[in-house]
Amino acid sequence: MSLKDKYAIVGVGYTQQGSVPGRTSLSFHLEACVSAIADTGLKKDDIDGLICYRHFPASSDENDLTPFKVAEHLGISPRYIYQDANCSRSNLQNAVGALEAGLCNYVVISFGHNALSSDSLFYLLDEFSGDDAVFGHFGATGGYALPARRAMHEYQTGPDTWKHIAVGQRKWACLNPNAVMYGKPMTFEDYMNSKWIVEPFRVPDNCLVNDGGRAIIMTSLERARDLKHKPAVIMGLGAHHPCLDIKYATAMAGPTGAKKASEEAYKMAGITVNDVDACEIYDCFTYTVEVTLQDYGFFEPGQGEDWFKGGTIEPGGRMPVNTSGGQLSEAYFMGLTPLSEAAMQIMGRCGQRQLGPKTKTKEPEIIICSDNGGILQSHSCCILRRL
Amino acid sequence: MTGYDKPLPKLNSDTRPFWEGCKKHELRFQRCLGCGHVIWPSSIICPKCHARDTEWIVASGHGIVYTYATYHVAYHPGFLSDIPYVVAIVELDEGPHLLTNIINCRVDDVKCGMDVTVVWEDVTPEISLPKFSPD
């Protein structure tokens, strides 16, 4: 039996974000969850499912952060709880699965991290890098630089393609007062003049490091009809997890997990790429956006530069991408940055960045979203539609 | 004390045979006796056919640069004096992809597809690192 049009995102919770010193990661989870619950009009005791995005090593001044802790402070005792450990991005599938199986009725999916103002990322870097550190290979920037360079070898891509992504998303961020990069426009020259981190990536090819949190609430379409906002309905879901450590992978330049994941999602939704009005793509790096859109079928390998050229993804463009500014220019909350923005756009609640007449774009009926974990090891695709 | 200030590999029952080979300046890999696949990273099973019987082979030490990344920042103080430096994936003639460094050449001269050969760096009495140099 198809899961099409059975479940929906019904609320989004925001927090203070950017540089917010003096706050624990737990506090951001709680602020996000409470905001999301209030956004739906539900009571806390209605929430019987809790999914927390990945477990991080705690900062030196904080205790281990688990879903137990989040539930304890929220004062709830759910029937379903889950947290992934290593960015295996199945949270949406777990939520839908739990709802479909009747294990719970209202699920909150939450992320919170004081990534900028604590030392937590240093511990993560150590845990993440393992023996790769022996050769000076650390973290995600180096990790994604390897496939990005391989793509430059296999077909035409590189900074001249990626600058359109970085600059285009920055334009969206400049319409979003919550975005970390609001009021900080960027030109192609600014992009090209910025410093290398791990070549071929410059500073603006990297997602932001910020404090804050984000949460969404999911339930059945039937229950969604009683809540405050028009639901963002899940019409397609797909996932593929290549799993291979990037150093052993031979599909760095695509197809990544995004290919099979999107094929599955299009099939469930009964649509093609031509039916998509906008994209909210997991953008840990600019290259991730290119290879994901490529695998989703928007263009062939090597045609990215031509496709992006001329403001395709910007306000006023023919295929808006990452309309909050994304993780590159709004804020990083794992897969919840793209997913929450897609839901808000479908609900029509995005203020001056709202797709439609305000931004000279098509009013969104259908938005495709991605989530991606590890170094291209895990991919989840979700297609949302307006009711 | 060795004075070596960079991270060292963690030795365990899975990884020790490889690093013991390195100490003798040999790149040792398991070859599956079931299907012939060269297994890397080393394991108790072949990921292709799940056979458990393997033999150890010594790789030639030659390969090509599959991809690489040029570090312009140091994430660990031990690498501060090395930047810019190149981390590469070398595809060995025998098949395995090895994370390593390309040395003895300018960072801008590294290219995907270039031929490289192993050179050994004896960093402690126990650990020798396989790095690669252009042919």
Short mmCIF file of C-alpha atoms in Angstrom, two decimals:
data_model
loop_
_atom_site.label_atom_id
_atom_site.label_comp_id
_atom_site.label_asym_id
_atom_site.label_seq_id
_atom_site.Cartn_x
_atom_site.Cartn_y
_atom_site.Cartn_z
CA MET A 1 0.00 0.00 0.00
CA SER A 2 1.40 3.36 -0.97
CA LEU A 3 2.40 5.94 1.63
CA LYS A 4 1.57 8.72 -0.83
CA ASP A 5 -0.45 11.60 0.62
CA LYS A 6 -0.96 9.87 3.98
CA TYR A 7 1.36 11.90 6.23
CA ALA A 8 2.26 15.55 6.55
CA ILE A 9 4.45 18.13 8.22
CA VAL A 10 2.11 20.24 10.31
CA GLY A 11 4.35 22.53 12.34
CA VAL A 12 7.81 24.06 12.39
CA GLY A 13 9.78 25.27 15.41
CA TYR A 14 12.53 27.86 15.23
CA THR A 15 15.01 29.10 17.84
CA GLN A 16 17.45 31.93 18.21
CA GLN A 17 20.21 31.10 15.75
CA GLY A 18 23.65 32.22 14.65
CA SER A 19 26.00 33.22 17.44
CA VAL A 20 24.08 32.50 20.64
CA PRO A 21 26.72 31.96 23.32
CA GLY A 22 25.97 30.66 26.79
CA ARG A 23 23.39 28.09 25.69
CA THR A 24 23.51 24.28 25.79
CA SER A 25 22.60 22.06 22.83
CA LEU A 26 19.79 20.65 24.98
CA SER A 27 18.32 24.13 25.38
CA PHE A 28 18.12 24.53 21.59
CA HIS A 29 16.34 21.17 21.22
CA LEU A 30 13.82 22.26 23.85
CA GLU A 31 13.21 25.71 22.36
CA ALA A 32 12.74 24.15 18.89
CA CYS A 33 10.35 21.44 20.15
CA VAL A 34 8.24 23.81 22.24
CA SER A 35 8.00 26.28 19.31
CA ALA A 36 7.01 23.47 16.93
CA ILE A 37 4.33 22.12 19.27
CA ALA A 38 2.91 25.64 19.78
CA ASP A 39 2.96 26.14 16.01
CA THR A 40 0.50 23.26 15.55
CA GLY A 41 -1.86 24.14 18.38
CA LEU A 42 -1.31 20.70 19.93
CA LYS A 43 -0.75 20.15 23.65
CA LYS A 44 2.54 18.67 24.81
CA ASP A 45 0.83 15.50 25.96
CA ASP A 46 -0.37 14.89 22.40
CA ILE A 47 3.25 14.34 21.37
CA ASP A 48 3.83 10.60 21.56
CA GLY A 49 6.82 10.28 19.21
CA LEU A 50 10.25 11.89 19.54
CA ILE A 51 13.11 11.61 17.05
CA CYS A 52 16.36 13.47 17.67
CA TYR A 53 18.88 14.03 14.90
CA ARG A 54 22.24 12.47 15.51
CA HIS A 55 24.07 11.94 18.71
CA PHE A 56 27.15 14.18 19.00
CA PRO A 57 29.96 13.96 21.49
CA ALA A 58 29.04 16.40 24.27
CA SER A 59 30.93 19.65 24.69
CA SER A 60 33.21 19.70 27.72
CA ASP A 61 30.71 21.65 29.83
CA GLU A 62 27.60 19.64 28.91
CA ASN A 63 26.35 16.15 29.68
CA ASP A 64 25.50 13.57 27.05
CA LEU A 65 22.48 14.67 25.01
CA THR A 66 19.97 11.92 24.36
CA PRO A 67 16.25 11.76 23.50
CA PHE A 68 15.72 10.73 27.15
CA LYS A 69 17.02 14.14 28.19
CA VAL A 70 14.91 16.00 25.64
CA ALA A 71 11.75 14.11 26.68
CA GLU A 72 12.53 14.56 30.37
CA HIS A 73 12.80 18.35 30.00
CA LEU A 74 9.76 18.54 27.73
CA GLY A 75 7.83 16.61 30.37
CA ILE A 76 6.66 13.95 27.94
CA SER A 77 6.90 10.17 27.94
CA PRO A 78 6.52 9.13 24.28
CA ARG A 79 5.52 5.75 22.89
CA TYR A 80 8.24 6.00 20.24
CA ILE A 81 11.76 7.45 20.57
CA TYR A 82 14.82 7.26 18.33
CA GLN A 83 18.15 8.96 17.67
CA ASP A 84 20.73 8.13 15.02
CA ALA A 85 24.41 8.00 15.90
CA ASN A 86 26.30 8.66 12.70
CA CYS A 87 24.18 10.65 10.27
CA SER A 88 22.30 7.73 8.78
CA ARG A 89 19.47 9.89 7.50
CA SER A 90 16.36 7.80 8.02
CA ASN A 91 14.56 10.10 10.43
CA LEU A 92 11.73 10.92 8.07
CA GLN A 93 11.32 7.25 7.14
CA ASN A 94 11.33 6.32 10.82
CA ALA A 95 8.67 8.93 11.56
CA VAL A 96 6.43 7.81 8.69
CA GLY A 97 7.04 4.17 9.58
CA ALA A 98 6.11 4.71 13.21
CA LEU A 99 2.96 6.62 12.22
CA GLU A 100 1.99 4.04 9.60
CA ALA A 101 2.47 1.19 12.09
CA GLY A 102 0.33 2.99 14.65
CA LEU A 103 3.22 3.23 17.09
CA CYS A 104 2.43 6.89 17.67
CA ASN A 105 0.21 9.70 16.33
CA TYR A 106 2.26 12.90 16.52
CA VAL A 107 6.04 12.84 16.05
CA VAL A 108 8.45 15.67 16.71
CA ILE A 109 11.79 15.52 14.87
CA SER A 110 14.35 17.77 16.53
CA PHE A 111 17.91 19.04 16.23
CA GLY A 112 19.85 21.40 18.46
CA HIS A 113 23.55 22.21 18.67
CA ASN A 114 25.70 24.92 20.20
CA ALA A 115 28.19 24.21 17.41
CA LEU A 116 29.62 27.71 17.19
CA SER A 117 29.92 28.64 20.84
CA SER A 118 31.04 25.34 22.39
CA ASP A 119 33.98 22.97 21.88
CA SER A 120 31.70 20.12 20.76
CA LEU A 121 32.90 20.18 17.14
CA PHE A 122 36.50 19.54 18.24
CA TYR A 123 35.41 16.29 19.86
CA LEU A 124 33.37 15.45 16.79
CA LEU A 125 36.34 16.09 14.49
CA ASP A 126 38.40 13.65 16.51
CA GLU A 127 35.69 10.98 16.50
CA PHE A 128 34.85 11.53 12.83
CA SER A 129 38.38 11.50 11.42
CA GLY A 130 39.71 8.27 12.96
CA ASP A 131 42.85 6.96 11.32
CA ASP A 132 42.45 9.36 8.38
CA ALA A 133 44.03 11.92 10.71
CA VAL A 134 47.31 10.00 10.35
CA PHE A 135 47.59 11.53 6.86
CA GLY A 136 46.18 14.91 7.89
CA HIS A 137 42.67 14.19 6.60
CA PHE A 138 40.05 15.73 8.86
CA GLY A 139 36.35 16.37 8.91
CA ALA A 140 33.73 17.00 6.30
CA THR A 141 35.36 19.75 4.22
CA GLY A 142 38.26 17.48 3.31
CA GLY A 143 35.82 14.60 2.99
CA TYR A 144 33.67 16.35 0.37
CA ALA A 145 36.66 17.97 -1.34
CA LEU A 146 37.69 14.49 -2.55
CA PRO A 147 34.49 13.77 -4.54
CA ALA A 148 34.31 17.39 -5.70
CA ARG A 149 37.82 17.12 -7.17
CA ARG A 150 37.01 13.80 -8.77
CA ALA A 151 33.91 15.35 -10.37
CA MET A 152 36.16 18.11 -11.79
CA HIS A 153 38.23 15.33 -13.37
CA GLU A 154 35.27 13.41 -14.80
CA TYR A 155 33.24 16.30 -16.21
CA GLN A 156 33.11 20.05 -16.40
CA THR A 157 32.51 21.49 -12.96
CA GLY A 158 34.34 23.44 -10.28
CA PRO A 159 34.28 26.92 -8.75
CA ASP A 160 32.71 28.44 -11.90
CA THR A 161 29.69 26.20 -11.32
CA TRP A 162 29.64 26.38 -7.53
CA LYS A 163 29.81 30.20 -7.40
CA HIS A 164 26.26 30.29 -8.81
CA ILE A 165 25.07 28.13 -5.90
CA ALA A 166 26.85 30.13 -3.19
CA VAL A 167 25.83 33.51 -4.61
CA GLY A 168 22.27 32.42 -5.48
CA GLN A 169 21.56 31.07 -2.01
CA ARG A 170 23.03 34.21 -0.47
CA LYS A 171 20.42 36.24 -2.35
CA TRP A 172 17.68 34.17 -0.69
CA ALA A 173 19.35 34.67 2.71
CA CYS A 174 19.20 38.42 2.15
CA LEU A 175 15.40 38.07 2.05
CA ASN A 176 15.36 36.09 5.31
CA PRO A 177 15.83 38.15 8.51
CA ASN A 178 16.54 34.93 10.47
CA ALA A 179 19.43 33.97 8.20
CA VAL A 180 22.94 34.20 9.60
CA MET A 181 24.01 35.91 6.35
CA TYR A 182 21.05 38.33 6.20
CA GLY A 183 22.31 41.73 5.12
CA LYS A 184 25.59 40.29 3.84
CA PRO A 185 25.32 40.12 0.05
CA MET A 186 28.02 38.30 -1.91
CA THR A 187 29.19 38.77 -5.51
CA PHE A 188 30.99 36.32 -7.80
CA GLU A 189 34.15 38.35 -7.16
CA ASP A 190 33.70 38.01 -3.39
CA TYR A 191 33.35 34.26 -3.88
CA MET A 192 36.41 33.93 -6.10
CA ASN A 193 38.50 36.12 -3.76
CA SER A 194 37.68 34.17 -0.62
CA LYS A 195 40.21 31.88 1.00
CA TRP A 196 40.74 28.21 0.29
CA ILE A 197 39.91 25.89 3.17
CA VAL A 198 40.51 22.54 1.54
CA GLU A 199 40.89 23.07 -2.18
CA PRO A 200 38.75 22.95 -4.33
CA PHE A 201 36.54 24.45 -1.57
CA ARG A 202 36.71 28.08 -0.53
CA VAL A 203 35.06 29.48 2.61
CA PRO A 204 31.64 30.13 0.94
CA ASP A 205 31.51 26.56 -0.42
CA ASN A 206 31.13 25.40 3.21
CA CYS A 207 27.96 25.32 5.27
CA LEU A 208 27.75 27.58 8.28
CA VAL A 209 28.76 26.67 11.80
CA ASN A 210 26.10 28.13 14.07
CA ASP A 211 24.23 27.75 17.34
CA GLY A 212 20.51 27.00 17.35
CA GLY A 213 17.92 24.33 16.72
CA ARG A 214 14.97 23.37 14.54
CA ALA A 215 12.05 20.97 14.89
CA ILE A 216 9.09 19.79 12.87
CA ILE A 217 5.90 17.95 13.81
CA MET A 218 4.48 15.16 11.67
CA THR A 219 1.16 13.38 11.78
CA SER A 220 -1.37 11.72 9.51
CA LEU A 221 -3.17 13.82 6.91
CA GLU A 222 -6.41 12.96 8.66
CA ARG A 223 -5.22 14.42 11.97
CA ALA A 224 -3.51 17.29 10.17
CA ARG A 225 -6.84 18.71 9.04
CA ASP A 226 -7.71 19.70 12.64
CA LEU A 227 -4.52 21.73 13.17
CA LYS A 228 -3.62 25.39 12.74
CA HIS A 229 -1.81 25.41 9.42
CA LYS A 230 -2.44 23.92 6.03
CA PRO A 231 -0.28 20.76 6.01
CA ALA A 232 2.73 20.10 3.81
CA VAL A 233 1.80 16.66 2.51
CA ILE A 234 4.40 13.97 1.86
CA MET A 235 3.67 12.69 -1.64
CA GLY A 236 6.93 10.85 -2.23
CA LEU A 237 9.71 9.32 -0.17
CA GLY A 238 12.85 7.50 -1.20
CA ALA A 239 16.21 6.63 0.27
CA HIS A 240 19.49 5.03 -0.69
CA HIS A 241 22.52 4.58 1.49
CA PRO A 242 25.73 3.70 -0.40
CA CYS A 243 27.43 3.44 3.04
CA LEU A 244 30.96 3.07 1.60
CA ASP A 245 33.51 5.33 3.24
CA ILE A 246 34.33 7.94 0.63
CA LYS A 247 37.94 6.79 0.49
CA TYR A 248 36.81 3.49 -0.97
CA ALA A 249 34.02 4.89 -3.16
CA THR A 250 34.09 4.92 -6.95
CA ALA A 251 30.89 6.91 -7.52
CA MET A 252 32.14 10.21 -6.12
CA ALA A 253 30.99 12.23 -9.11
CA GLY A 254 27.61 10.52 -9.18
CA PRO A 255 25.41 8.67 -9.24
CA THR A 256 25.29 9.18 -5.48
CA GLY A 257 22.53 7.81 -3.26
CA ALA A 258 20.42 10.72 -4.55
CA LYS A 259 19.76 8.93 -7.84
CA LYS A 260 17.95 5.84 -6.55
CA ALA A 261 16.39 7.79 -3.68
CA SER A 262 14.79 10.30 -6.05
CA GLU A 263 13.67 7.61 -8.52
CA GLU A 264 11.82 5.92 -5.68
CA ALA A 265 10.33 9.22 -4.48
CA TYR A 266 9.19 10.28 -7.99
CA LYS A 267 7.61 6.86 -8.46
CA MET A 268 5.66 7.04 -5.20
CA ALA A 269 4.56 10.60 -5.96
CA GLY A 270 3.64 9.71 -9.53
CA ILE A 271 5.50 12.73 -10.90
CA THR A 272 8.65 13.52 -12.87
CA VAL A 273 11.33 16.14 -12.36
CA ASN A 274 9.32 18.40 -14.68
CA ASP A 275 6.55 18.70 -12.09
CA VAL A 276 8.83 20.13 -9.40
CA ASP A 277 8.37 23.85 -8.60
CA ALA A 278 11.28 24.37 -6.17
CA CYS A 279 14.06 22.48 -4.41
CA GLU A 280 15.28 22.47 -0.82
CA ILE A 281 18.55 20.58 -1.02
CA TYR A 282 20.89 19.49 1.78
CA ASP A 283 23.83 21.79 1.13
CA CYS A 284 26.70 20.93 3.44
CA PHE A 285 28.85 22.09 0.49
CA THR A 286 28.09 23.74 -2.84
CA TYR A 287 29.14 20.58 -4.68
CA THR A 288 26.53 18.58 -2.73
CA VAL A 289 23.83 20.79 -4.27
CA GLU A 290 25.20 20.28 -7.78
CA VAL A 291 25.53 16.51 -7.57
CA THR A 292 22.14 16.12 -5.86
CA LEU A 293 20.28 18.17 -8.49
CA GLN A 294 22.19 16.25 -11.16
CA ASP A 295 21.16 12.91 -9.69
CA TYR A 296 17.58 14.20 -9.27
CA GLY A 297 17.49 14.66 -13.04
CA PHE A 298 17.62 18.44 -13.46
CA PHE A 299 20.68 18.27 -15.75
CA GLU A 300 23.28 15.86 -17.10
CA PRO A 301 26.78 15.53 -15.59
CA GLY A 302 28.84 18.51 -16.71
CA GLN A 303 25.84 20.65 -17.66
CA GLY A 304 25.53 22.17 -14.19
CA GLU A 305 27.30 25.41 -15.00
CA ASP A 306 24.96 26.15 -17.92
CA TRP A 307 21.92 25.15 -15.87
CA PHE A 308 22.81 27.39 -12.90
CA LYS A 309 23.94 30.34 -15.06
CA GLY A 310 21.68 33.39 -15.31
CA GLY A 311 20.12 33.18 -11.85
CA THR A 312 18.21 29.89 -12.25
CA ILE A 313 18.05 29.19 -8.50
CA GLU A 314 17.73 32.80 -7.27
CA PRO A 315 14.70 34.95 -6.45
CA GLY A 316 12.99 35.44 -9.83
CA GLY A 317 14.66 32.31 -11.21
CA ARG A 318 12.97 29.41 -12.96
CA MET A 319 13.91 26.78 -10.34
CA PRO A 320 14.35 28.27 -6.86
CA VAL A 321 16.79 26.32 -4.67
CA ASN A 322 17.34 26.69 -0.92
CA THR A 323 15.03 29.63 -0.41
CA SER A 324 15.94 30.30 3.23
CA GLY A 325 19.58 30.70 2.24
CA GLY A 326 20.11 27.04 3.09
CA GLN A 327 22.89 25.69 5.22
CA LEU A 328 25.37 27.80 3.27
CA SER A 329 23.73 31.11 4.20
CA GLU A 330 20.80 30.62 6.60
CA ALA A 331 21.82 28.12 9.29
CA TYR A 332 22.86 24.48 9.63
CA PHE A 333 20.33 22.16 11.27
CA MET A 334 21.09 18.97 9.35
CA GLY A 335 18.19 17.81 7.16
CA LEU A 336 15.80 20.04 9.04
CA THR A 337 17.11 23.17 7.31
CA PRO A 338 15.79 22.09 3.90
CA LEU A 339 12.77 20.15 5.18
CA SER A 340 11.43 22.91 7.46
CA GLU A 341 11.87 25.51 4.71
CA ALA A 342 10.01 23.33 2.20
CA ALA A 343 7.13 22.91 4.66
CA MET A 344 6.99 26.65 5.38
CA GLN A 345 7.02 27.48 1.65
CA ILE A 346 4.20 25.00 0.99
CA MET A 347 2.25 26.53 3.89
CA GLY A 348 2.85 29.99 2.41
CA ARG A 349 4.46 31.38 5.57
CA CYS A 350 7.82 32.65 4.32
CA GLY A 351 7.31 36.42 4.36
CA GLN A 352 9.35 38.37 1.83
CA ARG A 353 11.12 35.24 0.59
CA GLN A 354 7.80 33.47 -0.11
CA LEU A 355 7.73 31.74 -3.47
CA GLY A 356 5.09 33.20 -5.74
CA PRO A 357 4.42 36.76 -6.90
CA LYS A 358 6.53 38.30 -4.10
CA THR A 359 9.72 36.74 -5.45
CA LYS A 360 8.63 36.52 -9.09
CA THR A 361 8.62 32.75 -8.96
CA LYS A 362 5.99 30.07 -9.41
CA GLU A 363 3.69 29.46 -6.46
CA PRO A 364 4.89 26.11 -5.13
CA GLU A 365 2.59 23.14 -5.51
CA ILE A 366 5.41 20.60 -5.29
CA ILE A 367 8.84 20.92 -3.60
CA ILE A 368 11.56 18.27 -3.59
CA CYS A 369 13.84 18.05 -0.54
CA SER A 370 17.00 16.14 0.25
CA ASP A 371 18.84 15.00 3.34
CA ASN A 372 22.32 13.57 3.15
CA GLY A 373 24.61 12.03 5.74
CA GLY A 374 28.22 11.04 6.19
CA ILE A 375 30.32 11.80 3.12
CA LEU A 376 27.65 10.99 0.51
CA GLN A 377 26.98 7.76 2.45
CA SER A 378 23.32 8.30 3.22
CA HIS A 379 20.61 9.97 1.17
CA SER A 380 16.93 10.58 1.75
CA CYS A 381 14.58 12.31 -0.68
CA CYS A 382 11.15 13.72 0.17
CA ILE A 383 8.59 15.31 -2.12
CA LEU A 384 6.11 17.63 -0.42
CA ARG A 385 2.96 19.08 -1.92
CA ARG A 386 0.28 21.54 -1.08
CA LEU A 387 -3.09 20.06 -0.13
CA MET B 1 60.02 9.65 22.89
CA THR B 2 59.96 9.96 19.16
CA GLY B 3 59.22 13.64 18.82
CA TYR B 4 56.62 12.75 16.17
CA ASP B 5 53.69 15.08 16.78
CA LYS B 6 51.02 13.83 14.35
CA PRO B 7 48.27 11.28 15.03
CA LEU B 8 49.22 7.59 14.80
CA PRO B 9 47.00 4.75 13.59
CA LYS B 10 45.03 2.65 16.06
CA LEU B 11 46.21 -0.94 15.95
CA ASN B 12 43.71 -3.72 16.49
CA SER B 13 43.17 -7.27 15.31
CA ASP B 14 41.74 -6.01 11.99
CA THR B 15 44.36 -3.35 11.24
CA ARG B 16 47.56 -4.79 12.75
CA PRO B 17 48.56 -7.05 9.82
CA PHE B 18 48.51 -4.06 7.43
CA TRP B 19 50.65 -1.89 9.71
CA GLU B 20 53.04 -4.76 10.45
CA GLY B 21 53.52 -5.01 6.69
CA CYS B 22 54.16 -1.29 6.49
CA LYS B 23 56.88 -1.65 9.13
CA LYS B 24 58.64 -3.95 6.62
CA HIS B 25 57.85 -1.51 3.80
CA GLU B 26 55.29 -3.84 2.28
CA LEU B 27 51.69 -2.95 1.32
CA ARG B 28 49.86 -6.09 2.41
CA PHE B 29 46.30 -6.87 1.43
CA GLN B 30 44.04 -9.88 1.79
CA ARG B 31 42.95 -11.64 -1.39
CA CYS B 32 39.78 -13.70 -1.23
CA LEU B 33 40.38 -17.37 -2.04
CA GLY B 34 36.73 -17.64 -3.04
CA CYS B 35 36.46 -14.96 -5.72
CA GLY B 36 39.90 -13.35 -6.00
CA HIS B 37 38.74 -9.92 -4.80
CA VAL B 38 41.45 -7.89 -3.09
CA ILE B 39 39.85 -6.96 0.24
CA TRP B 40 40.42 -3.51 1.68
CA PRO B 41 40.02 -2.51 4.44
CA SER B 42 41.03 -5.86 5.87
CA SER B 43 38.22 -7.93 7.28
CA ILE B 44 37.18 -11.39 8.41
CA ILE B 45 34.91 -11.74 5.35
CA CYS B 46 35.04 -10.87 1.67
CA PRO B 47 32.48 -8.10 0.98
CA LYS B 48 31.91 -9.50 -2.54
CA CYS B 49 31.20 -13.18 -1.78
CA HIS B 50 31.28 -13.52 2.05
CA ALA B 51 33.97 -16.19 1.86
CA ARG B 52 36.22 -16.29 4.94
CA ASP B 53 39.40 -17.78 3.48
CA THR B 54 42.00 -15.29 2.35
CA GLU B 55 45.68 -15.11 1.50
CA TRP B 56 47.97 -12.14 2.03
CA ILE B 57 49.51 -10.51 -1.03
CA VAL B 58 52.07 -7.75 -1.28
CA ALA B 59 51.07 -4.95 -3.62
CA SER B 60 53.52 -3.53 -6.14
CA GLY B 61 53.31 -0.07 -4.60
CA HIS B 62 52.32 1.53 -7.89
CA GLY B 63 49.03 3.26 -8.63
CA ILE B 64 47.33 6.40 -9.88
CA VAL B 65 45.88 9.41 -8.10
CA TYR B 66 42.11 8.77 -8.08
CA THR B 67 41.34 12.08 -6.39
CA TYR B 68 42.91 14.53 -3.98
CA ALA B 69 42.29 17.52 -1.72
CA THR B 70 44.71 20.31 -0.96
CA TYR B 71 44.69 21.42 2.68
CA HIS B 72 45.22 25.13 3.23
CA VAL B 73 44.30 24.99 6.92
CA ALA B 74 45.68 22.77 9.69
CA TYR B 75 43.04 20.99 11.77
CA HIS B 76 45.79 19.60 14.03
CA PRO B 77 48.92 21.46 15.21
CA GLY B 78 51.12 18.65 13.85
CA PHE B 79 50.25 19.69 10.27
CA LEU B 80 50.78 23.45 10.66
CA SER B 81 54.20 23.46 9.06
CA ASP B 82 52.99 21.21 6.20
CA ILE B 83 50.26 23.44 4.71
CA PRO B 84 49.52 23.51 1.88
CA TYR B 85 49.66 19.70 1.65
CA VAL B 86 47.86 17.10 -0.45
CA VAL B 87 45.69 14.27 0.86
CA ALA B 88 44.97 11.84 -1.95
CA ILE B 89 43.18 8.61 -2.72
CA VAL B 90 45.57 6.40 -4.65
CA GLU B 91 44.09 3.59 -6.70
CA LEU B 92 46.64 0.81 -6.51
CA ASP B 93 47.29 -1.46 -9.50
CA GLU B 94 45.83 -4.33 -7.43
CA GLY B 95 42.55 -2.41 -6.91
CA PRO B 96 42.42 -1.02 -3.36
CA HIS B 97 41.93 2.71 -2.81
CA LEU B 98 44.39 3.99 -0.22
CA LEU B 99 44.13 7.31 1.65
CA THR B 100 47.59 8.84 1.69
CA ASN B 101 49.68 11.92 0.95
CA ILE B 102 51.36 12.91 -2.31
CA ILE B 103 54.85 14.18 -1.53
CA ASN B 104 58.01 15.19 -3.37
CA CYS B 105 56.13 17.47 -5.75
CA ARG B 106 54.48 20.90 -5.80
CA VAL B 107 50.86 20.77 -4.65
CA ASP B 108 49.75 22.44 -7.89
CA ASP B 109 51.37 19.67 -9.94
CA VAL B 110 49.16 16.92 -8.49
CA LYS B 111 46.54 15.73 -11.01
CA CYS B 112 43.91 13.01 -11.07
CA GLY B 113 45.20 10.07 -13.04
CA MET B 114 48.92 10.75 -12.45
CA ASP B 115 51.20 7.74 -11.87
CA VAL B 116 52.61 7.44 -8.37
CA THR B 117 54.74 5.00 -6.40
CA VAL B 118 54.94 4.35 -2.67
CA VAL B 119 57.67 5.95 -0.57
CA TRP B 120 58.00 5.04 3.08
CA GLU B 121 58.19 7.38 6.05
CA ASP B 122 59.41 5.66 9.20
CA VAL B 123 57.77 7.89 11.79
CA THR B 124 58.20 5.73 14.92
CA PRO B 125 60.02 2.43 15.51
CA GLU B 126 56.65 0.67 15.06
CA ILE B 127 54.91 2.76 12.40
CA SER B 128 55.92 3.42 8.80
CA LEU B 129 53.53 5.42 6.66
CA PRO B 130 52.99 4.65 2.96
CA LYS B 131 53.07 7.95 1.08
CA PHE B 132 53.27 8.41 -2.66
CA SER B 133 55.52 10.26 -5.01
CA PRO B 134 55.07 10.99 -8.76
CA ASP B 135 56.87 8.54 -11.08
#
